Coordinates of C-alpha atoms in Angstrom, one line a residue:
Chain R
M1 CA -123.5 83.6 31.8
H2 CA -124.6 80.4 33.5
S3 CA -124.8 77.7 31.0
T4 CA -124.1 74.0 31.3
W5 CA -120.9 72.4 30.1
A6 CA -122.7 70.8 27.2
S7 CA -124.3 74.0 25.9
Q8 CA -121.0 75.7 26.1
A9 CA -119.3 73.0 24.1
W10 CA -122.2 73.1 21.7
A11 CA -121.9 76.8 21.2
V12 CA -118.1 76.5 20.4
F13 CA -118.8 73.7 18.0
R14 CA -121.6 75.5 16.2
K15 CA -119.5 78.7 15.9
D16 CA -116.6 76.8 14.3
V17 CA -118.8 75.0 11.9
V18 CA -120.8 78.1 10.9
V19 CA -117.5 80.0 10.3
E20 CA -116.3 77.3 8.1
L21 CA -119.6 77.1 6.1
R22 CA -119.9 80.9 5.8
T23 CA -116.4 81.4 4.5
K24 CA -116.5 78.3 2.2
V25 CA -113.2 79.4 0.5
N26 CA -111.2 77.4 3.0
L27 CA -113.4 74.3 3.0
N28 CA -113.1 74.3 -0.8
A29 CA -109.4 74.7 -0.7
M30 CA -109.1 71.8 1.8
L31 CA -111.2 69.6 -0.5
F32 CA -109.1 70.3 -3.5
F33 CA -106.0 69.9 -1.5
A34 CA -107.1 66.4 -0.4
G35 CA -108.2 65.5 -3.8
T36 CA -104.8 66.7 -5.3
V37 CA -102.9 64.7 -2.6
L38 CA -104.8 61.6 -3.8
L39 CA -104.1 62.2 -7.4
I40 CA -100.4 63.1 -6.9
F41 CA -99.7 60.0 -4.8
S42 CA -101.4 57.9 -7.5
F43 CA -99.2 59.3 -10.1
A44 CA -96.2 58.6 -7.9
L45 CA -97.2 55.0 -7.6
G46 CA -97.8 54.4 -11.3
P47 CA -100.9 53.3 -13.2
D48 CA -101.1 49.6 -12.2
P49 CA -104.7 49.2 -10.8
A50 CA -103.8 46.3 -8.6
R51 CA -101.0 48.2 -6.9
L52 CA -103.1 51.3 -6.5
R53 CA -105.9 49.2 -4.9
T54 CA -103.5 47.7 -2.3
A55 CA -102.2 51.2 -1.5
A56 CA -105.8 52.8 -1.5
A57 CA -106.2 52.9 2.3
G58 CA -102.9 54.5 3.0
L59 CA -103.4 57.2 0.2
L60 CA -106.8 57.9 1.5
W61 CA -105.7 58.5 5.1
L62 CA -102.7 60.6 3.9
A63 CA -105.1 62.8 2.1
F64 CA -107.4 63.0 5.1
I65 CA -104.6 63.7 7.5
F66 CA -103.0 66.4 5.4
A67 CA -106.4 68.1 5.0
G68 CA -106.9 67.7 8.8
L69 CA -103.6 69.4 9.6
L70 CA -104.8 72.3 7.6
A71 CA -108.1 72.3 9.5
F72 CA -106.5 72.5 12.9
G73 CA -104.1 75.2 12.0
R74 CA -107.1 77.1 10.6
S75 CA -109.3 76.5 13.6
Y76 CA -107.0 78.3 15.9
Q77 CA -105.5 80.8 13.5
L78 CA -109.0 82.4 13.3
E79 CA -109.0 82.7 17.1
T80 CA -105.8 84.7 17.2
E81 CA -107.4 87.4 15.1
N82 CA -108.8 90.3 17.2
N83 CA -107.9 88.3 20.4
A84 CA -111.1 86.2 19.8
F85 CA -109.7 83.4 21.9
E86 CA -109.4 85.5 25.0
G87 CA -113.0 86.4 24.7
L88 CA -113.7 82.7 24.4
L89 CA -111.8 82.0 27.6
L90 CA -113.6 84.7 29.5
I91 CA -117.0 83.3 28.6
A92 CA -116.5 79.6 29.2
E93 CA -116.5 78.8 32.9
N94 CA -115.1 75.3 32.2
R95 CA -112.2 75.4 29.6
S96 CA -112.7 71.7 28.8
A97 CA -116.0 72.7 27.1
I98 CA -114.0 74.7 24.6
Y99 CA -111.8 71.7 23.9
A100 CA -114.8 69.5 23.3
G101 CA -116.3 72.1 21.0
K102 CA -113.1 72.6 19.1
L103 CA -112.5 68.9 18.9
C104 CA -116.0 68.3 17.4
G105 CA -115.8 71.3 15.1
A106 CA -112.5 70.2 13.5
A107 CA -113.7 66.6 13.4
A108 CA -116.9 67.7 11.6
V109 CA -114.8 69.5 8.9
M110 CA -112.6 66.5 8.5
L111 CA -115.5 64.2 8.2
F112 CA -117.1 66.3 5.6
I113 CA -113.9 66.2 3.5
E114 CA -113.7 62.4 4.0
A115 CA -117.3 62.1 2.8
V116 CA -116.4 63.9 -0.4
I117 CA -113.1 62.2 -1.0
L118 CA -114.1 58.7 -0.3
P119 CA -116.4 58.3 -3.3
L120 CA -114.0 60.1 -5.5
M121 CA -111.3 57.5 -4.6
A122 CA -113.8 54.7 -5.2
I123 CA -114.3 56.0 -8.8
L124 CA -110.5 56.7 -9.4
F125 CA -109.4 53.4 -8.0
N126 CA -112.3 51.4 -9.2
I127 CA -113.3 50.1 -5.8
D128 CA -116.8 48.8 -4.8
L129 CA -117.8 50.8 -1.8
W130 CA -121.4 49.9 -1.2
R131 CA -121.0 47.0 1.1
S132 CA -118.2 48.6 3.1
I133 CA -119.9 51.8 4.0
P134 CA -121.0 51.1 7.6
A135 CA -117.6 49.7 8.5
L136 CA -115.8 52.7 6.8
L137 CA -118.1 55.1 8.5
L138 CA -117.1 53.7 11.9
I139 CA -113.4 53.7 11.1
G140 CA -113.6 57.3 9.8
V141 CA -115.4 58.6 12.9
L142 CA -113.0 56.8 15.3
G143 CA -109.8 57.8 13.4
T144 CA -110.9 61.4 13.0
L145 CA -111.8 61.7 16.7
G146 CA -108.4 60.4 17.6
F147 CA -106.6 62.8 15.3
S148 CA -108.8 65.6 16.5
A149 CA -108.1 64.8 20.2
I150 CA -104.5 65.6 19.6
G151 CA -105.1 68.4 17.1
A152 CA -107.5 70.4 19.3
L153 CA -105.0 70.4 22.2
Y154 CA -101.8 70.9 20.2
G155 CA -103.4 73.6 18.0
A156 CA -104.1 75.6 21.2
L157 CA -100.5 75.2 22.3
T158 CA -98.9 76.3 19.1
M159 CA -101.3 79.0 18.0
A160 CA -99.3 81.9 19.4
L161 CA -95.9 80.5 18.2
R162 CA -93.7 81.5 15.4
A163 CA -93.4 78.8 12.8
R164 CA -96.5 77.1 14.0
E165 CA -97.4 75.9 10.5
V166 CA -94.4 73.7 10.7
L167 CA -94.4 72.9 14.3
L168 CA -98.0 71.6 14.5
P169 CA -97.5 68.8 12.0
L170 CA -94.1 68.0 13.5
L171 CA -95.7 67.6 17.0
M172 CA -98.9 65.9 15.9
L173 CA -97.8 63.3 13.3
P174 CA -95.5 61.2 15.5
V175 CA -98.0 61.2 18.4
T176 CA -100.9 60.1 16.1
V177 CA -99.0 57.1 14.7
P178 CA -101.3 54.7 16.4
V179 CA -104.4 56.4 14.7
I180 CA -102.7 56.4 11.4
L181 CA -101.7 52.7 11.6
G182 CA -105.1 51.7 13.0
A183 CA -107.1 53.6 10.5
V184 CA -105.0 52.6 7.5
K185 CA -104.9 48.9 8.5
A186 CA -108.7 48.7 9.3
T187 CA -109.6 50.6 6.1
S188 CA -107.4 48.3 4.0
Y189 CA -108.8 45.1 5.6
V190 CA -112.4 46.4 5.0
L191 CA -111.6 47.2 1.3
T192 CA -110.0 43.8 0.7
G193 CA -112.7 42.0 2.4
Q194 CA -110.6 40.5 5.3
R195 CA -113.3 41.3 7.9
Q196 CA -111.9 39.1 10.6
D197 CA -108.8 41.3 11.1
V198 CA -110.6 44.6 11.4
G199 CA -111.6 44.2 15.1
L200 CA -108.2 44.4 16.6
W201 CA -107.5 47.8 14.8
I202 CA -110.9 49.2 15.8
E203 CA -110.0 48.4 19.3
V204 CA -106.7 50.3 18.9
L205 CA -108.6 53.3 17.6
I206 CA -111.1 53.2 20.5
A207 CA -108.3 52.9 23.1
F208 CA -106.5 55.8 21.5
D209 CA -109.7 57.9 21.4
I210 CA -110.6 57.3 25.0
V211 CA -107.1 57.9 26.4
F212 CA -106.4 61.1 24.5
I213 CA -109.8 62.7 24.7
T214 CA -109.6 62.2 28.5
A215 CA -106.1 63.6 28.6
G216 CA -107.1 66.6 26.5
L217 CA -110.1 67.3 28.6
L218 CA -107.9 67.2 31.8
L219 CA -105.0 69.1 30.3
Y220 CA -106.7 71.8 28.2
D221 CA -107.2 74.2 31.1
S222 CA -103.5 74.3 31.8
A223 CA -102.8 74.6 28.0
V224 CA -104.8 77.8 27.6
S225 CA -104.4 79.4 31.1
T226 CA -101.9 82.3 31.2
Chain E
M1 CA -66.0 43.9 7.5
S2 CA -65.4 41.7 10.5
N3 CA -67.6 41.8 13.6
W4 CA -64.9 43.7 15.4
G5 CA -65.1 46.4 12.9
F6 CA -68.8 46.8 13.7
V7 CA -67.9 46.8 17.4
A8 CA -65.4 49.5 16.9
I9 CA -67.9 51.6 15.0
A10 CA -70.5 51.2 17.7
Y11 CA -68.2 52.0 20.7
T12 CA -66.7 55.0 18.9
L13 CA -70.1 56.4 18.2
V14 CA -71.3 56.1 21.7
W15 CA -68.2 57.3 23.4
G16 CA -67.5 59.9 20.9
S17 CA -70.9 61.4 21.0
V18 CA -71.1 61.3 24.8
A19 CA -67.7 63.0 25.1
A20 CA -68.5 65.6 22.5
Y21 CA -71.8 66.3 24.3
A22 CA -70.0 66.6 27.7
V23 CA -67.4 69.0 26.3
L24 CA -70.0 71.1 24.6
L25 CA -72.1 71.2 27.8
A26 CA -69.1 72.3 29.8
R27 CA -68.4 75.1 27.3
R28 CA -72.0 76.2 27.3
V29 CA -72.0 76.3 31.1
A30 CA -68.9 78.4 31.2
Q31 CA -70.2 80.7 28.6
A32 CA -73.5 81.2 30.3
R33 CA -71.8 81.8 33.6
D34 CA -69.6 84.5 32.1
V35 CA -72.4 86.2 30.3
T36 CA -74.6 86.2 33.5
R37 CA -71.8 87.6 35.5
A38 CA -71.0 90.4 33.0
L39 CA -74.6 91.2 32.7
Q40 CA -75.0 91.3 36.5
K41 CA -72.1 93.7 36.8
S42 CA -73.4 96.0 34.1
L43 CA -76.8 95.9 35.8
E44 CA -75.3 97.0 39.1
H45 CA -73.4 99.7 37.3
E46 CA -76.6 100.9 35.7
M47 CA -78.4 100.9 38.9
Q48 CA -75.7 103.0 40.6
A49 CA -75.7 105.5 37.8
V50 CA -79.5 105.7 38.1
D51 CA -79.2 106.3 41.8
K52 CA -76.7 109.1 41.4
D53 CA -78.9 110.9 39.0
G54 CA -81.6 110.6 41.5
T55 CA -84.1 110.2 38.7
V56 CA -85.5 106.9 39.9
C57 CA -85.3 107.4 43.7
D58 CA -88.3 109.4 44.8
T59 CA -87.6 109.1 48.5
P60 CA -84.4 110.7 50.0
P61 CA -81.9 108.3 51.5
A62 CA -82.3 107.6 55.2
P63 CA -80.2 109.9 57.4
Chain V
M1 CA -81.9 68.0 41.9
E2 CA -79.5 70.4 43.7
W3 CA -77.5 67.5 45.0
I4 CA -76.7 66.1 41.6
Q5 CA -75.8 69.7 40.4
R6 CA -73.3 70.2 43.2
Q7 CA -71.7 66.7 43.1
G8 CA -70.5 67.1 39.5
R9 CA -66.9 66.1 40.2
L10 CA -67.9 62.9 42.2
L11 CA -70.5 61.8 39.6
G12 CA -68.2 62.6 36.7
L13 CA -65.3 60.6 38.1
T14 CA -67.5 57.7 39.1
A15 CA -69.1 57.7 35.6
F16 CA -65.7 57.8 33.9
G17 CA -64.2 55.0 36.1
S18 CA -67.2 52.7 35.7
M19 CA -67.3 53.3 32.0
A20 CA -63.7 52.3 31.7
I21 CA -64.4 49.1 33.8
G22 CA -67.5 48.5 31.7
A23 CA -65.5 48.8 28.5
Y24 CA -62.9 46.3 29.8
L25 CA -65.6 43.9 30.8
G26 CA -67.5 44.3 27.6
L27 CA -64.6 44.3 25.1
V28 CA -62.1 41.9 26.7
W29 CA -63.3 39.9 29.7
S30 CA -66.7 38.7 28.6
P31 CA -66.7 35.9 26.0
P32 CA -68.1 36.2 22.4
D33 CA -71.6 35.0 21.9
V34 CA -72.2 31.5 20.4
D35 CA -74.5 32.7 17.6
Q36 CA -73.6 36.4 17.1
G37 CA -69.9 36.2 17.8
D38 CA -68.2 39.5 18.8
A39 CA -71.0 41.6 17.4
M40 CA -72.8 40.8 20.6
R41 CA -70.5 43.2 22.4
I42 CA -72.4 46.0 20.7
L43 CA -75.3 45.2 23.0
Y44 CA -73.3 46.5 26.0
M45 CA -73.7 49.9 24.5
H46 CA -77.1 49.4 23.0
V47 CA -79.0 48.3 26.1
P48 CA -77.7 51.0 28.4
T49 CA -78.4 53.8 25.9
I50 CA -82.0 52.8 25.5
W51 CA -82.4 52.3 29.3
T52 CA -81.2 55.8 30.1
A53 CA -83.2 57.2 27.3
Y54 CA -86.3 55.7 28.9
L55 CA -85.2 57.1 32.2
A56 CA -84.8 60.5 30.7
Y57 CA -88.3 60.4 29.1
F58 CA -89.7 59.3 32.5
L59 CA -88.1 62.3 34.1
V60 CA -89.6 64.6 31.4
L61 CA -92.9 63.2 32.5
V62 CA -92.2 63.8 36.2
G63 CA -90.9 67.3 35.5
S64 CA -93.9 68.2 33.3
V65 CA -96.5 66.9 35.8
L66 CA -94.8 68.7 38.7
Y67 CA -94.5 71.9 36.8
L68 CA -98.2 72.0 36.0
W69 CA -98.9 71.2 39.6
K70 CA -96.5 73.4 41.4
R71 CA -95.8 76.1 38.7
D72 CA -92.2 76.1 39.8
L73 CA -89.8 76.7 36.9
K74 CA -87.3 74.3 38.4
W75 CA -89.5 71.4 37.3
D76 CA -89.5 72.8 33.8
R77 CA -85.7 72.9 33.8
L78 CA -85.7 69.2 34.8
A79 CA -88.1 68.2 32.0
G80 CA -86.2 70.3 29.4
S81 CA -82.8 69.0 30.4
A82 CA -83.9 65.4 30.6
A83 CA -85.5 65.7 27.2
E84 CA -82.2 66.9 25.6
L85 CA -80.3 63.9 27.0
G86 CA -83.2 61.6 26.1
V87 CA -83.0 62.6 22.4
L88 CA -79.3 62.2 22.3
L89 CA -79.4 58.8 23.8
T90 CA -82.3 57.7 21.6
A91 CA -80.3 58.8 18.5
L92 CA -77.3 56.8 19.8
T93 CA -79.6 53.8 20.5
L94 CA -80.8 53.9 16.9
A95 CA -77.3 54.3 15.5
V96 CA -75.8 51.6 17.5
G97 CA -78.7 49.3 16.9
S98 CA -78.2 49.8 13.3
V99 CA -74.5 48.9 13.5
W100 CA -75.5 45.7 15.4
A101 CA -78.3 44.7 13.0
K102 CA -76.0 44.9 10.0
P103 CA -73.7 41.8 11.0
V104 CA -76.5 39.9 12.9
W105 CA -79.6 40.5 10.8
G106 CA -77.9 41.3 7.6
V107 CA -79.6 44.8 7.2
W108 CA -79.1 48.2 8.6
W109 CA -82.8 48.7 9.3
T110 CA -85.9 46.8 9.4
W111 CA -89.5 47.8 10.3
D112 CA -89.3 45.8 13.5
P113 CA -91.7 47.0 16.3
R114 CA -89.1 48.1 18.8
L115 CA -86.9 49.8 16.2
T116 CA -90.0 51.6 14.8
T117 CA -91.2 52.6 18.3
T118 CA -87.8 54.0 19.2
A119 CA -87.7 56.0 15.9
I120 CA -91.2 57.4 16.7
L121 CA -90.0 58.2 20.2
F122 CA -87.1 60.1 18.7
V123 CA -89.3 62.2 16.5
I124 CA -91.8 62.9 19.3
Y125 CA -89.2 64.2 21.7
A126 CA -87.2 66.0 18.9
G127 CA -90.5 67.9 18.3
Y128 CA -90.6 68.6 22.0
L129 CA -87.1 70.2 21.9
M130 CA -88.1 72.2 18.8
L131 CA -91.1 73.5 20.6
R132 CA -88.9 74.7 23.4
T133 CA -86.6 76.7 21.1
L134 CA -89.6 78.5 19.6
A135 CA -91.6 79.6 22.7
A136 CA -91.9 83.3 23.5
D137 CA -91.3 83.4 27.3
P138 CA -90.2 80.9 29.9
R139 CA -93.6 80.6 31.5
S140 CA -95.4 79.7 28.4
R141 CA -92.6 77.6 27.2
A142 CA -92.9 75.6 30.4
K143 CA -96.6 75.2 30.1
Q144 CA -96.6 74.2 26.5
S145 CA -93.8 71.8 26.7
A146 CA -95.2 70.2 29.9
I147 CA -98.3 69.2 28.0
V148 CA -96.4 67.9 25.1
G149 CA -94.1 65.9 27.5
I150 CA -97.1 64.3 29.2
I151 CA -98.9 63.4 26.0
G152 CA -95.7 62.1 24.6
F153 CA -95.1 59.7 27.4
I154 CA -98.7 58.5 27.5
D155 CA -98.3 57.7 23.9
I156 CA -95.3 55.4 24.2
P157 CA -97.2 52.3 25.2
I158 CA -100.0 52.9 22.7
V159 CA -97.4 53.4 19.9
H160 CA -95.6 50.3 21.0
M161 CA -98.6 48.1 21.0
S162 CA -99.9 49.2 17.7
V163 CA -96.5 48.9 16.1
L164 CA -96.1 45.4 17.6
W165 CA -99.3 44.3 16.0
W166 CA -98.3 46.0 12.8
R167 CA -95.1 43.9 12.5
S168 CA -92.7 41.7 14.4
L169 CA -89.1 40.3 14.1
H170 CA -87.0 41.6 17.1
Q171 CA -85.1 39.2 19.4
A172 CA -87.3 38.7 22.5
P173 CA -86.0 40.4 25.6
T174 CA -83.9 37.8 27.4
I175 CA -83.1 39.6 30.7
L176 CA -86.7 40.4 31.7
Q177 CA -87.9 36.8 31.2
P178 CA -89.2 35.3 34.4
N179 CA -87.4 31.9 34.0
L180 CA -84.0 33.3 35.1
G181 CA -83.0 29.9 36.3
N182 CA -82.0 28.8 32.8
A183 CA -81.0 32.2 31.5
P184 CA -79.4 31.8 28.2
L185 CA -76.7 34.4 28.9
D186 CA -73.3 33.5 30.1
P187 CA -72.9 34.8 33.6
R188 CA -69.9 36.9 32.6
M189 CA -72.0 38.5 29.9
E190 CA -74.6 39.5 32.5
V191 CA -71.9 41.0 34.8
A192 CA -70.6 43.0 31.8
L193 CA -74.1 44.2 30.9
F194 CA -75.0 45.2 34.4
V195 CA -71.7 47.1 35.0
N196 CA -72.4 49.0 31.8
L197 CA -75.9 49.7 32.8
F198 CA -74.6 51.1 36.1
A199 CA -71.9 53.2 34.3
F200 CA -74.4 54.7 31.9
T201 CA -76.9 55.5 34.7
V202 CA -74.2 57.4 36.6
L203 CA -73.1 59.0 33.4
F204 CA -76.7 60.1 32.8
V205 CA -77.1 61.5 36.2
F206 CA -73.7 63.4 35.8
L207 CA -74.7 64.9 32.4
L208 CA -78.2 65.7 33.7
G209 CA -76.6 67.6 36.6
Q210 CA -74.5 69.6 34.3
R211 CA -77.4 70.3 31.9
L212 CA -79.5 71.4 35.0
K213 CA -76.7 73.8 36.0
L214 CA -76.8 75.2 32.4
A215 CA -80.6 75.6 32.5
Q216 CA -80.3 77.5 35.8
L217 CA -77.7 79.8 34.5
E218 CA -79.6 80.5 31.4
Q219 CA -82.7 81.3 33.4
R220 CA -80.7 83.6 35.7
R221 CA -79.2 85.3 32.6
D222 CA -82.7 85.9 31.2
E223 CA -83.8 87.4 34.5
V224 CA -80.9 89.8 34.6
L225 CA -81.6 90.8 31.1
W226 CA -85.1 91.5 31.9
E227 CA -84.2 93.4 35.0
E228 CA -81.8 95.6 33.0
A229 CA -84.4 96.3 30.4
R230 CA -86.7 97.5 33.2
V231 CA -84.0 99.8 34.8
V232 CA -82.9 101.3 31.5

């Protein structure tokens, strides 16, 4: 099969998205999980609306990240069934195409969850979203890409291991601290209207994305080779 | 607590941990060496036994 | 690598001797600080532990890159051994830093950038060690941990910058400042610090050699086990 890098990446991406859409159960479960995280953390902080609004950005990203961790575990867990991943490795001439496809697939799932959870949060916390939507969209995409850059690589490393459900968050969360800080800070500045401070954190997110997507593309071949 | 108290805690922590680690490491090295040696011996034994049975060798020994 | 494994006695004695000298210089010979008093002596432990921890993480990176390049398990042994020491030294840095912060800053812990970065470093490499204990066989363990070792090291400066912008309070680094002409340190303090830095570096090399020896023995043990399983 002689196809270009882009079409291979696209095929992997499409496969992952189609699988998620067809099985729905998992997507629904992740949505409810993210919603529940939001709700439980709000209970933990108490009913004071002002305090909830200052914590909103952090809670939002915690919900996204927990749902994202499930998405990455899931994305590779499916591949271990029936040795599907080995088939994938045989077909793709360039392994980095698989990485790109996996990254975008999991990022698409996360972005879908974010698109549903964000309005929910706006209603629960009484936040006016309309004017912030373009900025939040940019932060959401950049943050999700950074998180996925690590997730698509580490998911492949841990998929065959015992205790991978624990190990994946343990490895991913500390490395993605810059994404978490950047996304939370930028979101919180956008929500509170301090637009002049957003730029720095957007730059942090862009830098993280560039560095780790490049690293992922370069290292993926050694990560999956046997 | 005086400053010297804190100094004492810090130095004890560092030296204590390093010493404990070094001792533990030495024990792990000794243990691994013993185990490897014992295993190697039993492996040689095993190989000789297999040789005597002649079940593994399919070519006769050179004259 | 073979050299430091073989020179265990020489390195061990040098480490022990220079540690003793360093302790004398740090605890007795050097004067107390004008502002911090005797609590300043804790820095003679704090600075060398973090320096050797960074040295260890750099060696994890070197071992990881060389393993992926050459596919020789000896580089994986280097990375794994250095990581274990790095985690130990980072834990000590955090503990000792805490003991120093209490009398000087008045709190055990603050969300200061360098403290936070060090804590994140600790978690990153603790995860690395955890991964190593869970892998199925030596080859896939080497491959998996090499990638985590490389990603972890690339992450350090990014984590540091982002945490720096997030918050700031730490004492500015005084040794690395370019204007050494009017360095605020008493020269005796500098001597004590550098002797301790030297002592900890030798100690680190000594412990690394012992840890490498252990890694080699463990690998040999696994090979023999495997061989035995094949024969029987």
